[in-house]
Short mmCIF file of C-alpha atoms in Angstrom, two decimals:
data_model
loop_
_atom_site.label_atom_id
_atom_site.label_comp_id
_atom_site.label_asym_id
_atom_site.label_seq_id
_atom_site.Cartn_x
_atom_site.Cartn_y
_atom_site.Cartn_z
CA MET A 11 177.22 150.00 17.70
CA ASP A 12 176.66 146.91 15.57
CA ILE A 13 178.72 146.77 12.41
CA ASP A 14 175.57 146.61 10.29
CA MET A 15 174.30 149.86 11.82
CA HIS A 16 176.89 152.39 10.70
CA ILE A 17 175.48 155.88 11.05
CA ALA A 18 175.95 157.81 7.83
CA SER A 19 177.29 161.31 7.29
CA TRP A 20 175.69 164.10 5.21
CA TRP A 21 172.13 164.20 6.52
CA GLU A 22 169.87 166.22 8.75
CA PRO A 23 166.64 165.47 10.63
CA ALA A 24 163.29 166.61 9.26
CA GLU A 25 159.73 166.53 10.52
CA ASN A 26 157.94 163.35 11.65
CA SER A 27 161.21 161.46 12.18
CA SER A 28 162.05 161.73 8.49
CA ILE A 29 165.55 162.74 7.40
CA ILE A 30 167.09 164.54 4.43
CA CYS A 31 170.21 163.01 2.89
CA SER A 32 172.61 165.62 1.50
CA LEU A 33 175.15 163.26 -0.07
CA CYS A 34 173.88 163.66 -3.63
CA PRO A 35 171.79 166.28 -5.42
CA ARG A 36 168.61 164.25 -5.05
CA ARG A 37 168.55 165.23 -1.36
CA CYS A 38 166.16 162.39 -0.64
CA LYS A 39 163.63 162.93 2.11
CA ILE A 40 163.48 159.52 3.75
CA SER A 41 160.66 158.40 6.02
CA PRO A 42 161.26 156.01 8.92
CA ASP A 43 162.25 152.48 7.83
CA LYS A 44 162.50 153.63 4.20
CA TYR A 45 165.46 153.92 1.84
CA GLY A 46 166.86 156.69 -0.29
CA PHE A 47 166.93 156.46 -4.07
CA CYS A 48 170.25 154.58 -3.95
CA GLY A 49 168.73 151.67 -2.03
CA VAL A 50 171.51 151.44 0.58
CA ARG A 51 170.88 154.42 2.88
CA ARG A 52 168.06 153.83 5.35
CA ASN A 53 166.19 155.84 7.96
CA ASP A 54 166.45 153.86 11.20
CA ASN A 55 164.49 155.57 13.96
CA GLY A 56 165.42 159.05 12.74
CA LYS A 57 169.06 158.28 11.96
CA LEU A 58 170.54 157.66 8.52
CA ILE A 59 172.25 154.28 8.26
CA SER A 60 174.74 153.33 5.55
CA GLU A 61 174.04 149.65 4.90
CA SER A 62 176.97 149.41 2.48
CA TYR A 63 179.58 150.40 5.07
CA GLY A 64 181.96 147.46 5.45
CA TYR A 65 180.09 145.20 3.07
CA PRO A 66 181.76 145.16 -0.35
CA VAL A 67 180.07 142.79 -2.79
CA ALA A 68 182.83 143.00 -5.40
CA MET A 69 186.59 142.91 -4.82
CA GLN A 70 189.18 142.37 -7.51
CA VAL A 71 192.79 143.03 -8.41
CA ASP A 72 192.80 145.01 -11.67
CA PRO A 73 195.31 146.73 -13.88
CA ILE A 74 194.94 150.47 -13.36
CA GLU A 75 194.21 150.83 -17.08
CA LYS A 76 190.92 148.96 -16.60
CA LYS A 77 189.36 151.74 -14.52
CA PRO A 78 190.03 153.29 -17.13
CA LEU A 79 193.00 155.41 -16.07
CA LEU A 80 195.59 155.43 -18.81
CA GLU A 81 197.82 158.23 -17.60
CA PHE A 82 197.98 157.57 -13.85
CA MET A 83 200.46 155.09 -12.39
CA PRO A 84 200.59 153.07 -15.64
CA ARG A 85 201.30 149.32 -15.54
CA THR A 86 200.48 149.08 -11.82
CA LYS A 87 197.86 147.01 -10.01
CA VAL A 88 194.87 148.45 -8.17
CA PHE A 89 192.70 146.74 -5.55
CA SER A 90 189.12 147.49 -6.56
CA ILE A 91 186.07 147.42 -4.28
CA GLY A 92 182.39 148.07 -4.85
CA THR A 93 179.05 147.63 -3.09
CA PHE A 94 175.40 147.66 -4.05
CA GLY A 95 173.60 150.87 -4.93
CA CYS A 96 173.64 153.88 -7.26
CA ASN A 97 172.18 157.38 -7.21
CA LEU A 98 171.43 157.38 -10.95
CA ASP A 99 168.96 155.22 -12.86
CA CYS A 100 170.59 154.89 -16.26
CA VAL A 101 168.36 152.96 -18.64
CA PHE A 102 171.54 151.80 -20.39
CA CYS A 103 173.38 150.75 -17.21
CA GLN A 104 176.28 148.43 -18.01
CA ASN A 105 176.45 147.05 -14.44
CA ASP A 106 172.88 146.93 -13.16
CA GLN A 107 173.39 143.82 -10.99
CA LEU A 108 175.36 145.99 -8.59
CA SER A 109 173.90 149.43 -9.24
CA ARG A 110 170.31 148.31 -8.81
CA GLY A 111 171.10 145.65 -6.21
CA CYS A 112 170.44 146.11 -2.50
CA TYR A 113 171.33 144.30 0.70
CA HIS A 114 167.83 143.98 2.10
CA ASN A 115 166.59 142.00 -0.91
CA SER A 116 169.69 139.89 -1.45
CA SER A 117 169.79 136.15 -0.71
CA ARG A 118 173.56 136.35 -0.24
CA LYS A 119 175.24 136.71 3.13
CA PHE A 120 177.99 139.31 3.23
CA ASP A 121 180.88 139.36 5.66
CA TYR A 122 181.98 142.58 7.29
CA ILE A 123 185.37 143.77 6.02
CA SER A 124 186.82 146.69 7.93
CA PRO A 125 188.76 149.53 6.29
CA GLU A 126 191.90 148.17 7.96
CA ILE A 127 191.41 144.78 6.31
CA ILE A 128 190.86 146.39 2.89
CA VAL A 129 194.22 148.15 3.21
CA MET A 130 195.89 144.93 4.34
CA MET A 131 194.41 143.03 1.38
CA THR A 132 195.67 145.73 -0.96
CA GLN A 133 199.19 145.35 0.37
CA ARG A 134 198.99 141.55 0.38
CA HIS A 135 198.18 141.60 -3.35
CA ASN A 136 201.05 144.01 -4.05
CA CYS A 137 198.71 146.70 -5.33
CA GLN A 138 199.83 150.32 -5.33
CA SER A 139 196.35 151.84 -5.07
CA ILE A 140 192.75 151.24 -4.06
CA ALA A 141 189.85 151.96 -6.42
CA TYR A 142 186.32 152.74 -5.32
CA THR A 143 184.44 151.51 -8.35
CA TYR A 144 182.03 148.98 -9.96
CA ASN A 145 178.86 150.58 -8.59
CA GLU A 146 178.66 154.29 -7.71
CA PRO A 147 181.13 154.91 -4.85
CA THR A 148 179.35 158.08 -3.76
CA VAL A 149 176.69 155.89 -2.14
CA PHE A 150 179.32 154.18 0.05
CA ALA A 151 181.27 157.38 0.64
CA GLU A 152 181.69 156.90 4.40
CA TYR A 153 183.35 153.54 3.86
CA ALA A 154 185.48 154.78 0.96
CA LEU A 155 186.61 157.80 2.96
CA ASP A 156 187.68 155.72 5.97
CA VAL A 157 189.57 153.32 3.70
CA ALA A 158 191.17 156.22 1.82
CA LYS A 159 192.51 157.84 4.98
CA LEU A 160 194.14 154.59 6.10
CA ALA A 161 195.47 153.94 2.60
CA LYS A 162 197.15 157.33 2.56
CA GLU A 163 198.94 156.48 5.81
CA GLN A 164 200.37 153.41 4.05
CA GLU A 165 201.42 155.46 0.99
CA LEU A 166 198.77 153.86 -1.19
CA ALA A 167 196.99 155.95 -3.81
CA ASN A 168 193.21 156.35 -3.87
CA VAL A 169 191.26 156.12 -7.12
CA LEU A 170 187.61 157.08 -7.66
CA VAL A 171 185.53 155.86 -10.60
CA THR A 172 182.35 157.87 -10.32
CA ASN A 173 179.38 159.42 -12.07
CA GLY A 174 180.13 162.71 -10.29
CA TYR A 175 176.55 163.08 -9.05
CA ILE A 176 177.40 164.50 -5.64
CA THR A 177 176.67 167.63 -3.65
CA GLN A 178 179.42 170.19 -3.31
CA GLU A 179 179.49 169.82 0.47
CA ALA A 180 180.10 166.08 0.21
CA ALA A 181 182.63 166.51 -2.61
CA GLN A 182 184.60 168.95 -0.47
CA ASP A 183 184.82 166.31 2.27
CA ILE A 184 185.72 163.40 0.00
CA TYR A 185 187.62 164.55 -3.09
CA PRO A 186 190.68 166.00 -1.29
CA HIS A 187 191.48 162.44 -0.15
CA ILE A 188 191.42 161.08 -3.71
CA ASP A 189 194.53 161.03 -5.91
CA ALA A 190 192.95 160.22 -9.27
CA ALA A 191 189.45 159.98 -10.67
CA ASN A 192 187.71 158.90 -13.79
CA ILE A 193 184.40 160.76 -13.88
CA ASP A 194 181.69 159.53 -16.21
CA MET A 195 180.00 162.34 -18.11
CA LYS A 196 176.99 160.47 -19.49
CA GLY A 197 175.89 162.90 -22.18
CA PHE A 198 176.31 166.62 -22.61
CA SER A 199 172.74 167.86 -22.23
CA GLU A 200 170.18 168.23 -19.49
CA GLU A 201 167.61 166.50 -21.69
CA PHE A 202 169.82 163.43 -22.00
CA TYR A 203 170.37 163.27 -18.23
CA SER A 204 166.68 163.72 -17.49
CA ASN A 205 165.47 161.10 -19.97
CA MET A 206 168.27 158.55 -19.74
CA THR A 207 169.59 158.78 -16.15
CA HIS A 208 166.68 160.44 -14.29
CA ALA A 209 169.09 163.03 -12.94
CA SER A 210 170.71 166.29 -14.09
CA LEU A 211 173.97 167.29 -15.74
CA GLN A 212 174.92 170.49 -13.90
CA PRO A 213 175.95 168.89 -10.59
CA VAL A 214 178.23 166.54 -12.52
CA LEU A 215 179.92 169.45 -14.27
CA GLU A 216 180.39 171.19 -10.93
CA ALA A 217 181.95 168.05 -9.44
CA ILE A 218 184.30 167.71 -12.40
CA LYS A 219 185.41 171.34 -12.12
CA TYR A 220 185.94 171.03 -8.39
CA PHE A 221 188.03 167.88 -8.66
CA HIS A 222 190.13 169.45 -11.41
CA SER A 223 190.63 172.58 -9.28
CA LEU A 224 192.28 170.44 -6.60
CA GLY A 225 195.12 169.64 -8.98
CA LYS A 226 194.42 165.91 -8.83
CA HIS A 227 194.72 163.55 -11.79
CA LEU A 228 191.45 163.59 -13.77
CA GLU A 229 190.26 161.53 -16.72
CA LEU A 230 186.76 161.71 -18.20
CA THR A 231 184.67 158.98 -19.83
CA ASN A 232 181.70 159.30 -22.16
CA LEU A 233 179.73 156.18 -23.11
CA VAL A 234 178.60 156.98 -26.66
CA ILE A 235 175.06 155.74 -27.36
CA PRO A 236 173.71 155.81 -30.93
CA GLU A 237 170.99 158.40 -31.52
CA SER A 238 171.13 159.55 -27.91
CA ASN A 239 174.38 161.38 -27.14
CA ASP A 240 176.48 160.87 -30.28
CA SER A 241 175.57 163.91 -32.35
CA SER A 242 178.39 166.11 -33.58
CA GLU A 243 176.68 169.08 -31.92
CA MET A 244 176.67 167.40 -28.51
CA ILE A 245 180.24 166.12 -28.84
CA ASN A 246 181.52 169.54 -29.88
CA ALA A 247 179.62 171.22 -27.04
CA TYR A 248 181.30 168.81 -24.63
CA LEU A 249 184.73 169.54 -26.10
CA ASP A 250 184.00 173.27 -25.87
CA TRP A 251 183.23 172.89 -22.19
CA VAL A 252 186.36 170.85 -21.44
CA GLU A 253 188.50 173.41 -23.26
CA GLN A 254 186.93 176.38 -21.50
CA GLU A 255 186.44 174.99 -17.97
CA LEU A 256 189.30 172.47 -17.70
CA ASP A 257 192.02 172.17 -20.33
CA LYS A 258 192.85 170.19 -23.46
CA ASN A 259 195.32 167.97 -21.61
CA VAL A 260 192.61 166.18 -19.61
CA PRO A 261 192.50 162.60 -20.97
CA LEU A 262 189.15 161.89 -22.62
CA HIS A 263 187.71 158.39 -23.06
CA PHE A 264 184.93 157.68 -25.55
CA SER A 265 183.56 154.18 -25.10
CA ALA A 266 181.25 152.06 -27.21
CA TYR A 267 177.83 151.22 -25.81
CA HIS A 268 176.49 147.66 -25.90
CA PRO A 269 172.84 146.74 -25.20
CA ALA A 270 172.25 146.39 -21.47
CA HIS A 271 169.62 146.79 -18.76
CA LYS A 272 166.57 148.54 -20.29
CA TRP A 273 168.18 149.83 -23.49
CA ASN A 274 168.44 147.67 -26.58
CA VAL A 275 169.53 149.83 -29.50
CA SER A 276 172.39 148.57 -31.66
CA PRO A 277 175.95 148.84 -30.35
CA THR A 278 178.01 151.92 -31.15
CA PRO A 279 179.67 151.55 -34.57
CA PRO A 280 183.48 151.80 -34.38
CA ASP A 281 183.36 154.51 -37.07
CA THR A 282 181.41 156.75 -34.68
CA LEU A 283 184.20 156.65 -32.11
CA LEU A 284 186.89 157.05 -34.75
CA LYS A 285 185.18 160.20 -36.05
CA ILE A 286 184.88 161.58 -32.50
CA ARG A 287 188.59 161.02 -31.92
CA GLU A 288 189.42 162.65 -35.24
CA THR A 289 187.28 165.67 -34.35
CA ALA A 290 188.91 165.99 -30.94
CA ASN A 291 192.42 165.59 -32.35
CA LYS A 292 191.80 168.31 -34.95
CA ARG A 293 190.73 170.62 -32.14
CA GLY A 294 193.99 170.03 -30.26
CA PHE A 295 192.93 167.32 -27.82
CA GLU A 296 195.83 164.89 -27.91
CA HIS A 297 194.88 162.59 -25.02
CA VAL A 298 191.87 160.86 -26.55
CA TYR A 299 191.19 157.15 -26.01
CA LEU A 300 188.56 154.77 -27.37
CA GLY A 301 187.10 151.92 -25.34
CA ASN A 302 184.95 148.80 -25.73
CA ILE A 303 185.88 148.34 -29.38
CA ARG A 304 188.38 146.38 -31.42
CA LEU A 305 190.10 148.29 -34.18
#
């Protein structure tokens, strides 16, 4: 099989040579020669192809704290990889060049990099872990999973930076191979998810609970957007959920929004994040971090 024709996992055939992708909750029904919502999974003659397999478009050595993971393997280096594609459509996307990018419309030529080479590059750069990040790693899950298995053999840790929009069947295949994750909870309401990400909140909450149940290291991030997901009611509802479904020791990141993609409201005032941290601290959450601001 050609390297640019990697058959994907998590799909089933449907009528008229269409297929149904079961990787994320959208469960896209994809007609022949068409793509799923993510833009990187294609129906090729009745088979689902992962165009992102082996074709990272971003690779970088990062400090682990940049993921952000502030309580996992601190002061170590992580080899980060990402591809094109995303299964959300956040109007405020902070990285739309990758998330909304796709291989079939790109003027760039990408070289195939096998999972074995990714692990070798990680070791060559003296990194202690590999991060699947930048765009949404769920959409290149087959590639990430193959890299993760090889990384584990070399005693390298696997890190996932994800929106958590994944089906339970796919999560059960992928998450056990991950050592630490930062999951991005966009805003604690179905209305916010529907209007601002064109998706839904509940599958994200289920993914978070499942990852936490595995006993892996979990940190959560919330990008705080003025007049969208920054109300005290929404923040307290989110803290209620973390306390009841997870525990107060899960590190929580609240990050400032800056205008990007299709959203152009003013940046998050530092005072907003400071008040959120104060509220969380008063409620007994001691692992609260603020991002994208200077204090």
